[in-house]
mmCIF file of C-alpha atoms in Angstrom:
data_model
loop_
_atom_site.group_PDB
_atom_site.id
_atom_site.type_symbol
_atom_site.label_atom_id
_atom_site.label_comp_id
_atom_site.label_asym_id
_atom_site.label_seq_id
_atom_site.Cartn_x
_atom_site.Cartn_y
_atom_site.Cartn_z
ATOM 1 C CA MET A 1 -14.531 -13.687 -2.804
ATOM 2 C CA ALA A 2 -12.777 -10.217 -3.089
ATOM 3 C CA THR A 3 -10.519 -9.783 -5.865
ATOM 4 C CA SER A 4 -8.958 -6.429 -5.332
ATOM 5 C CA HIS A 5 -5.239 -5.673 -4.426
ATOM 6 C CA ILE A 6 -3.153 -2.921 -3.106
ATOM 7 C CA ILE A 7 0.207 -1.795 -4.334
ATOM 8 C CA ARG A 8 1.494 1.436 -2.765
ATOM 9 C CA LEU A 9 4.857 3.347 -2.679
ATOM 10 C CA GLY A 10 6.077 5.366 0.147
ATOM 11 C CA THR A 11 9.283 6.901 1.257
ATOM 12 C CA VAL A 12 11.126 6.589 4.581
ATOM 13 C CA LYS A 13 12.855 9.421 5.940
ATOM 14 C CA GLY A 14 14.465 10.450 9.319
ATOM 15 C CA LYS A 15 17.713 9.501 11.196
ATOM 16 C CA ASN A 16 16.185 6.330 12.389
ATOM 17 C CA GLY A 17 13.366 5.707 9.856
ATOM 18 C CA VAL A 18 14.935 2.751 8.325
ATOM 19 C CA LEU A 19 15.639 1.059 11.471
ATOM 20 C CA GLU A 20 12.064 1.793 12.509
ATOM 21 C CA ALA A 21 10.611 0.393 9.301
ATOM 22 C CA LEU A 22 12.594 -2.659 9.557
ATOM 23 C CA LYS A 23 11.788 -3.302 13.096
ATOM 24 C CA HIS A 24 8.292 -3.151 12.151
ATOM 25 C CA ASN A 25 8.558 -5.392 9.098
ATOM 26 C CA ARG A 26 10.657 -7.945 11.102
ATOM 27 C CA ARG A 27 8.090 -8.014 13.853
ATOM 28 C CA GLU A 28 10.780 -6.977 16.355
ATOM 29 C CA LEU A 29 8.554 -4.071 17.766
ATOM 30 C CA HIS A 30 5.853 -6.869 18.265
ATOM 31 C CA ALA A 31 8.481 -8.970 20.424
ATOM 32 C CA GLU A 32 9.531 -6.108 22.471
ATOM 33 C CA ARG A 33 6.306 -4.685 23.320
ATOM 34 C CA GLY A 34 3.630 -7.382 22.877
ATOM 35 C CA ALA A 35 1.564 -8.071 19.856
ATOM 36 C CA PRO A 36 -0.949 -5.069 19.264
ATOM 37 C CA ALA A 37 -4.499 -6.042 19.075
ATOM 38 C CA ASN A 38 -4.622 -6.160 15.258
ATOM 39 C CA ILE A 39 -1.827 -8.738 15.267
ATOM 40 C CA ASP A 40 -2.799 -12.451 15.928
ATOM 41 C CA ALA A 41 0.144 -13.791 17.802
ATOM 42 C CA SER A 42 -0.878 -17.302 17.218
ATOM 43 C CA ARG A 43 -0.110 -16.751 13.499
ATOM 44 C CA SER A 44 2.883 -14.841 13.645
ATOM 45 C CA HIS A 45 5.058 -17.975 13.162
ATOM 46 C CA LEU A 46 3.568 -17.972 9.711
ATOM 47 C CA ASN A 47 5.307 -14.758 8.671
ATOM 48 C CA TYR A 48 8.312 -15.235 6.680
ATOM 49 C CA ALA A 49 11.168 -13.253 4.740
ATOM 50 C CA LEU A 50 12.154 -13.637 1.254
ATOM 51 C CA HIS A 51 15.063 -11.169 1.433
ATOM 52 C CA GLY A 52 17.306 -9.716 3.970
ATOM 53 C CA GLU A 53 19.552 -11.502 6.282
ATOM 54 C CA GLY A 54 19.816 -10.774 9.888
ATOM 55 C CA ASN A 55 17.630 -8.572 12.130
ATOM 56 C CA ALA A 56 16.547 -5.245 11.688
ATOM 57 C CA GLN A 57 19.697 -3.577 13.125
ATOM 58 C CA ALA A 58 22.038 -5.633 10.953
ATOM 59 C CA ILE A 59 20.157 -4.777 7.706
ATOM 60 C CA ALA A 60 19.829 -1.035 8.663
ATOM 61 C CA THR A 61 23.791 -1.005 9.427
ATOM 62 C CA HIS A 62 24.240 -2.610 5.964
ATOM 63 C CA ALA A 63 22.483 0.245 4.215
ATOM 64 C CA LYS A 64 24.623 2.849 6.350
ATOM 65 C CA VAL A 65 27.675 1.075 5.199
ATOM 66 C CA GLN A 66 26.609 1.164 1.678
ATOM 67 C CA MET A 67 26.012 5.001 1.985
ATOM 68 C CA LEU A 68 29.609 5.578 3.540
ATOM 69 C CA LYS A 69 31.030 3.728 0.752
ATOM 70 C CA ALA A 70 29.366 6.067 -1.719
ATOM 71 C CA GLY A 71 30.774 8.934 0.446
ATOM 72 C CA ILE A 72 27.426 9.757 2.035
ATOM 73 C CA GLU A 73 28.100 10.360 5.708
ATOM 74 C CA THR A 74 25.395 12.814 6.678
ATOM 75 C CA PRO A 75 22.432 12.711 4.443
ATOM 76 C CA ARG A 76 20.199 15.933 3.934
ATOM 77 C CA LYS A 77 17.484 16.192 6.537
ATOM 78 C CA ASN A 78 14.799 15.587 4.138
ATOM 79 C CA CYS A 79 16.638 12.812 2.330
ATOM 80 C CA VAL A 80 14.582 9.838 1.106
ATOM 81 C CA LEU A 81 16.738 6.961 2.816
ATOM 82 C CA ALA A 82 14.418 4.229 1.637
ATOM 83 C CA VAL A 83 11.418 3.385 -0.709
ATOM 84 C CA GLU A 84 9.008 0.996 0.685
ATOM 85 C CA VAL A 85 6.652 -0.844 -1.398
ATOM 86 C CA LEU A 86 3.590 -2.472 0.121
ATOM 87 C CA PHE A 87 1.545 -5.434 -1.609
ATOM 88 C CA SER A 88 -1.847 -6.563 0.063
ATOM 89 C CA LEU A 89 -4.251 -9.097 -0.894
ATOM 90 C CA PRO A 90 -8.104 -9.172 0.236
ATOM 91 C CA ILE A 91 -8.665 -10.717 3.812
ATOM 92 C CA ASP A 92 -10.365 -13.849 2.508
ATOM 93 C CA ARG A 93 -7.054 -14.787 0.735
ATOM 94 C CA HIS A 94 -5.857 -16.363 4.069
ATOM 95 C CA GLN A 95 -8.043 -19.459 2.811
ATOM 96 C CA GLN A 96 -5.507 -19.747 0.002
ATOM 97 C CA ASP A 97 -1.759 -20.368 -0.630
ATOM 98 C CA THR A 98 -0.446 -16.753 -1.065
ATOM 99 C CA ARG A 99 3.070 -17.669 -1.249
ATOM 100 C CA PRO A 100 3.229 -17.938 -5.226
ATOM 101 C CA PHE A 101 1.770 -14.376 -5.295
ATOM 102 C CA PHE A 102 4.150 -12.902 -2.910
ATOM 103 C CA ILE A 103 7.153 -14.705 -4.576
ATOM 104 C CA ASP A 104 6.039 -13.045 -7.816
ATOM 105 C CA CYS A 105 5.735 -9.530 -5.971
ATOM 106 C CA TYR A 106 9.293 -10.321 -4.723
ATOM 107 C CA GLU A 107 10.649 -11.038 -8.329
ATOM 108 C CA TRP A 108 8.918 -7.974 -9.548
ATOM 109 C CA VAL A 109 10.431 -5.616 -7.189
ATOM 110 C CA LYS A 110 13.858 -6.792 -8.086
ATOM 111 C CA ALA A 111 13.259 -6.471 -11.885
ATOM 112 C CA THR A 112 11.560 -3.085 -11.485
ATOM 113 C CA PHE A 113 13.792 -1.485 -8.910
ATOM 114 C CA CYS A 114 17.065 -2.894 -10.073
ATOM 115 C CA ALA A 115 18.729 0.516 -9.916
ATOM 116 C CA GLY A 116 18.598 0.366 -6.102
ATOM 117 C CA GLU A 117 19.230 -2.261 -3.699
ATOM 118 C CA LEU A 118 16.589 -4.333 -2.082
ATOM 119 C CA LEU A 119 17.364 -4.417 1.656
ATOM 120 C CA SER A 120 14.383 -6.659 2.756
ATOM 121 C CA PHE A 121 11.213 -8.240 1.685
ATOM 122 C CA ASP A 122 8.978 -9.375 4.652
ATOM 123 C CA VAL A 123 5.554 -11.220 4.291
ATOM 124 C CA HIS A 124 3.015 -10.728 7.167
ATOM 125 C CA LEU A 125 0.223 -13.436 7.578
ATOM 126 C CA ASP A 126 -0.750 -12.473 11.154
ATOM 127 C CA GLU A 127 -3.111 -9.381 10.413
ATOM 128 C CA ALA A 128 -6.476 -9.153 8.707
ATOM 129 C CA ALA A 129 -4.962 -8.986 5.243
ATOM 130 C CA PRO A 130 -2.202 -11.003 3.865
ATOM 131 C CA HIS A 131 0.536 -8.329 2.931
ATOM 132 C CA ALA A 132 4.134 -7.810 2.343
ATOM 133 C CA HIS A 133 6.744 -4.911 2.755
ATOM 134 C CA ALA A 134 9.598 -4.397 0.233
ATOM 135 C CA LEU A 135 12.433 -1.991 1.488
ATOM 136 C CA ILE A 136 14.757 -0.546 -1.104
ATOM 137 C CA LEU A 137 17.906 1.605 -0.666
ATOM 138 C CA PRO A 138 17.687 4.125 -3.555
ATOM 139 C CA LEU A 139 21.409 4.371 -3.930
ATOM 140 C CA VAL A 140 22.058 5.140 -7.545
ATOM 141 C CA ASP A 141 25.340 6.145 -8.801
ATOM 142 C CA ASN A 142 26.555 6.961 -5.612
ATOM 143 C CA LYS A 143 23.673 9.280 -4.801
ATOM 144 C CA MET A 144 20.435 9.012 -2.863
ATOM 145 C CA GLN A 145 17.876 8.993 -5.657
ATOM 146 C CA GLY A 146 14.499 8.104 -3.678
ATOM 147 C CA ASN A 147 12.425 11.049 -5.014
ATOM 148 C CA ALA A 148 13.589 10.051 -8.703
ATOM 149 C CA MET A 149 12.597 6.419 -7.945
ATOM 150 C CA MET A 150 9.227 7.242 -6.782
ATOM 151 C CA GLY A 151 8.584 9.739 -9.633
ATOM 152 C CA ASN A 152 5.407 11.721 -10.052
ATOM 153 C CA LYS A 153 1.790 10.605 -10.350
ATOM 154 C CA GLY A 154 2.307 9.608 -13.845
ATOM 155 C CA ASN A 155 5.193 7.239 -12.901
ATOM 156 C CA LEU A 156 2.995 5.790 -10.026
ATOM 157 C CA LYS A 157 0.394 5.043 -12.253
ATOM 158 C CA ARG A 158 2.653 3.443 -14.726
ATOM 159 C CA LEU A 159 3.931 1.172 -12.151
ATOM 160 C CA ASP A 160 0.419 0.271 -11.009
ATOM 161 C CA ASN A 161 -0.343 -0.791 -14.454
ATOM 162 C CA LEU A 162 2.782 -2.530 -14.920
ATOM 163 C CA PHE A 163 2.291 -4.783 -11.797
ATOM 164 C CA PHE A 164 -1.220 -5.411 -12.661
ATOM 165 C CA ASN A 165 -0.223 -6.663 -16.086
ATOM 166 C CA GLN A 166 2.691 -8.621 -14.878
ATOM 167 C CA VAL A 167 1.590 -9.956 -11.708
ATOM 168 C CA ALA A 168 -1.728 -9.197 -10.244
ATOM 169 C CA ALA A 169 -3.927 -10.411 -13.387
ATOM 170 C CA ARG A 170 -1.998 -13.816 -13.363
ATOM 171 C CA HIS A 171 -3.348 -14.531 -9.860
ATOM 172 C CA GLY A 172 -6.985 -13.752 -10.630
ATOM 173 C CA LEU A 173 -7.097 -10.260 -9.291
ATOM 174 C CA ILE A 174 -8.855 -7.635 -11.238
ATOM 175 C CA LYS A 175 -9.179 -3.849 -11.459
ATOM 176 C CA HIS A 176 -12.336 -2.205 -10.334
ATOM 177 C CA ASP A 177 -13.788 1.178 -11.704
ATOM 178 C CA TYR A 178 -14.167 3.138 -8.764
ATOM 179 C CA LYS A 179 -15.182 6.251 -10.670
ATOM 180 C CA ARG A 180 -18.808 5.662 -9.661
ATOM 181 C CA LEU A 181 -18.058 7.092 -6.251
ATOM 182 C CA ASN A 182 -18.463 10.733 -5.979
ATOM 183 C CA ALA A 183 -16.402 13.066 -3.695
ATOM 184 C CA LYS A 184 -18.840 12.706 -0.681
ATOM 185 C CA ASP A 185 -18.827 8.803 -0.882
ATOM 186 C CA ARG A 186 -15.115 8.801 -1.051
ATOM 187 C CA GLN A 187 -14.796 11.065 1.920
ATOM 188 C CA THR A 188 -17.223 8.934 3.918
ATOM 189 C CA LEU A 189 -15.483 5.655 2.890
ATOM 190 C CA GLY A 190 -12.106 6.979 3.716
ATOM 191 C CA GLN A 191 -13.063 7.961 7.206
ATOM 192 C CA GLU A 192 -14.578 4.393 7.827
ATOM 193 C CA VAL A 193 -11.305 2.885 6.589
ATOM 194 C CA LEU A 194 -9.328 5.132 8.937
ATOM 195 C CA LYS A 195 -11.719 4.235 11.794
ATOM 196 C CA ARG A 196 -11.082 0.618 11.029
ATOM 197 C CA LEU A 197 -7.427 0.950 11.303
ATOM 198 C CA ASN A 198 -7.441 2.469 14.944
ATOM 199 C CA GLY A 199 -5.242 0.494 16.813
ATOM 200 C CA ASP A 200 -3.472 -1.088 13.654
ATOM 201 C CA SER A 201 0.301 -1.284 13.733
ATOM 202 C CA VAL A 202 0.352 0.503 10.479
ATOM 203 C CA ARG A 203 -0.228 3.756 12.477
ATOM 204 C CA LYS A 204 3.005 3.349 14.061
ATOM 205 C CA SER A 205 4.784 2.848 10.787
ATOM 206 C CA ALA A 206 7.489 5.356 9.489
ATOM 207 C CA ILE A 207 5.183 5.631 6.309
ATOM 208 C CA TRP A 208 1.958 6.190 8.319
ATOM 209 C CA ALA A 209 1.463 9.912 7.085
ATOM 210 C CA TRP A 210 1.685 8.640 3.359
ATOM 211 C CA VAL A 211 -0.756 5.815 3.994
ATOM 212 C CA ARG A 212 -3.223 7.976 5.715
ATOM 213 C CA ASP A 213 -2.976 10.491 2.639
ATOM 214 C CA ALA A 214 -3.283 7.743 0.275
ATOM 215 C CA ILE A 215 -6.468 6.336 2.020
ATOM 216 C CA THR A 216 -8.033 9.794 2.011
ATOM 217 C CA ALA A 217 -7.319 10.166 -1.737
ATOM 218 C CA SER A 218 -8.581 6.960 -2.757
ATOM 219 C CA PRO A 219 -9.985 4.581 -0.235
ATOM 220 C CA MET A 220 -11.575 2.000 -2.244
ATOM 221 C CA GLN A 221 -9.256 -0.680 -2.577
ATOM 222 C CA CYS A 222 -8.458 -0.352 1.177
ATOM 223 C CA ALA A 223 -12.096 -0.707 2.106
ATOM 224 C CA GLU A 224 -12.614 -3.713 -0.054
ATOM 225 C CA ILE A 225 -9.442 -5.628 1.456
ATOM 226 C CA LEU A 226 -10.782 -4.669 4.842
ATOM 227 C CA GLY A 227 -14.214 -5.949 4.065
ATOM 228 C CA ILE A 228 -15.908 -2.733 4.151
ATOM 229 C CA GLU A 229 -19.034 -2.425 1.878
ATOM 230 C CA ILE A 230 -18.696 0.061 -0.911
ATOM 231 C CA ALA A 231 -22.208 1.493 -1.569
ATOM 232 C CA PRO A 232 -22.265 4.671 -3.746
ATOM 233 C CA ALA A 233 -25.079 7.074 -3.272
ATOM 234 C CA GLN A 234 -27.846 6.258 -5.770
ATOM 235 C CA LYS A 235 -29.076 9.109 -7.949
ATOM 236 C CA LYS A 236 -32.556 10.333 -7.293
ATOM 237 C CA GLN A 237 -34.625 9.237 -10.051
ATOM 238 C CA LYS A 238 -37.099 11.674 -11.491
ATOM 239 C CA HIS A 239 -40.602 10.673 -12.035
ATOM 240 C CA PHE A 240 -42.059 11.344 -15.501
ATOM 241 C CA VAL A 241 -44.266 14.297 -14.236
ATOM 242 C CA ASP A 242 -41.056 15.851 -12.738
ATOM 243 C CA ILE A 243 -39.327 15.623 -16.074
ATOM 244 C CA LYS A 244 -42.248 17.172 -17.796
ATOM 245 C CA ARG A 245 -42.403 19.980 -15.376
ATOM 246 C CA SER A 246 -38.616 20.777 -15.382
ATOM 247 C CA ARG A 247 -37.479 23.812 -17.462
ATOM 248 C CA GLY A 248 -34.144 22.460 -18.142
ATOM 249 C CA LYS A 249 -31.246 24.929 -18.871
ATOM 250 C CA GLY A 250 -33.615 27.239 -20.867
ATOM 251 C CA SER A 251 -37.042 28.481 -20.319
ATOM 252 C CA PHE A 252 -40.430 27.986 -22.081
ATOM 253 C CA GLU A 253 -44.012 29.018 -21.750
ATOM 254 C CA THR A 254 -46.552 26.686 -20.730
#
């Protein structure tokens, strides 16, 4: 049984970015256009929301009203309008009751990102891997502080460790040491993961560019969740005779 998990943070920008993210998370795009190939429509009734009342438009309107109350009528063009947190389990976890895990993820988001306002928390069980999306309005002290909420790489690593210790480890999930993969192995694996995601609705998400870059940089957890074998290249072993013949770093006379 696969025991890896994913937690990723991304930003939502653009005039209609929040609405489009919500439509995806609430499966309204699915309803309008028909289920993409990666979505099993017969399982869509199993999806559920732990937070956020109403449809995508209602929640997006609420976010705009909150910004107007703070005196923010026209956000900057590159303003982070929402922070999205993605939680994902291995594909074989469909065989188990995943609700306790996602409830803990929900409680963790509320406690960890309490400075902002949680807009929605949606769990999807109609795709290959059970996963959830949390969308947070980064309105803090009447200012949009999405970049500060995301922080730098050090903060993202801190959040990753915090989530593992407080949630993932309690549900039998572990951290793998992926340092054994060299740069070429990671590149090949990343290409295979992106290939596997052809036709997946995540490519239409407002945060796809961030997801793509995250996969390219570190594809190992995604590969395990998608059931892609991680096989690092084996170092070529030297025979005893080759070792004897090697001159090493210096030189010597034979």
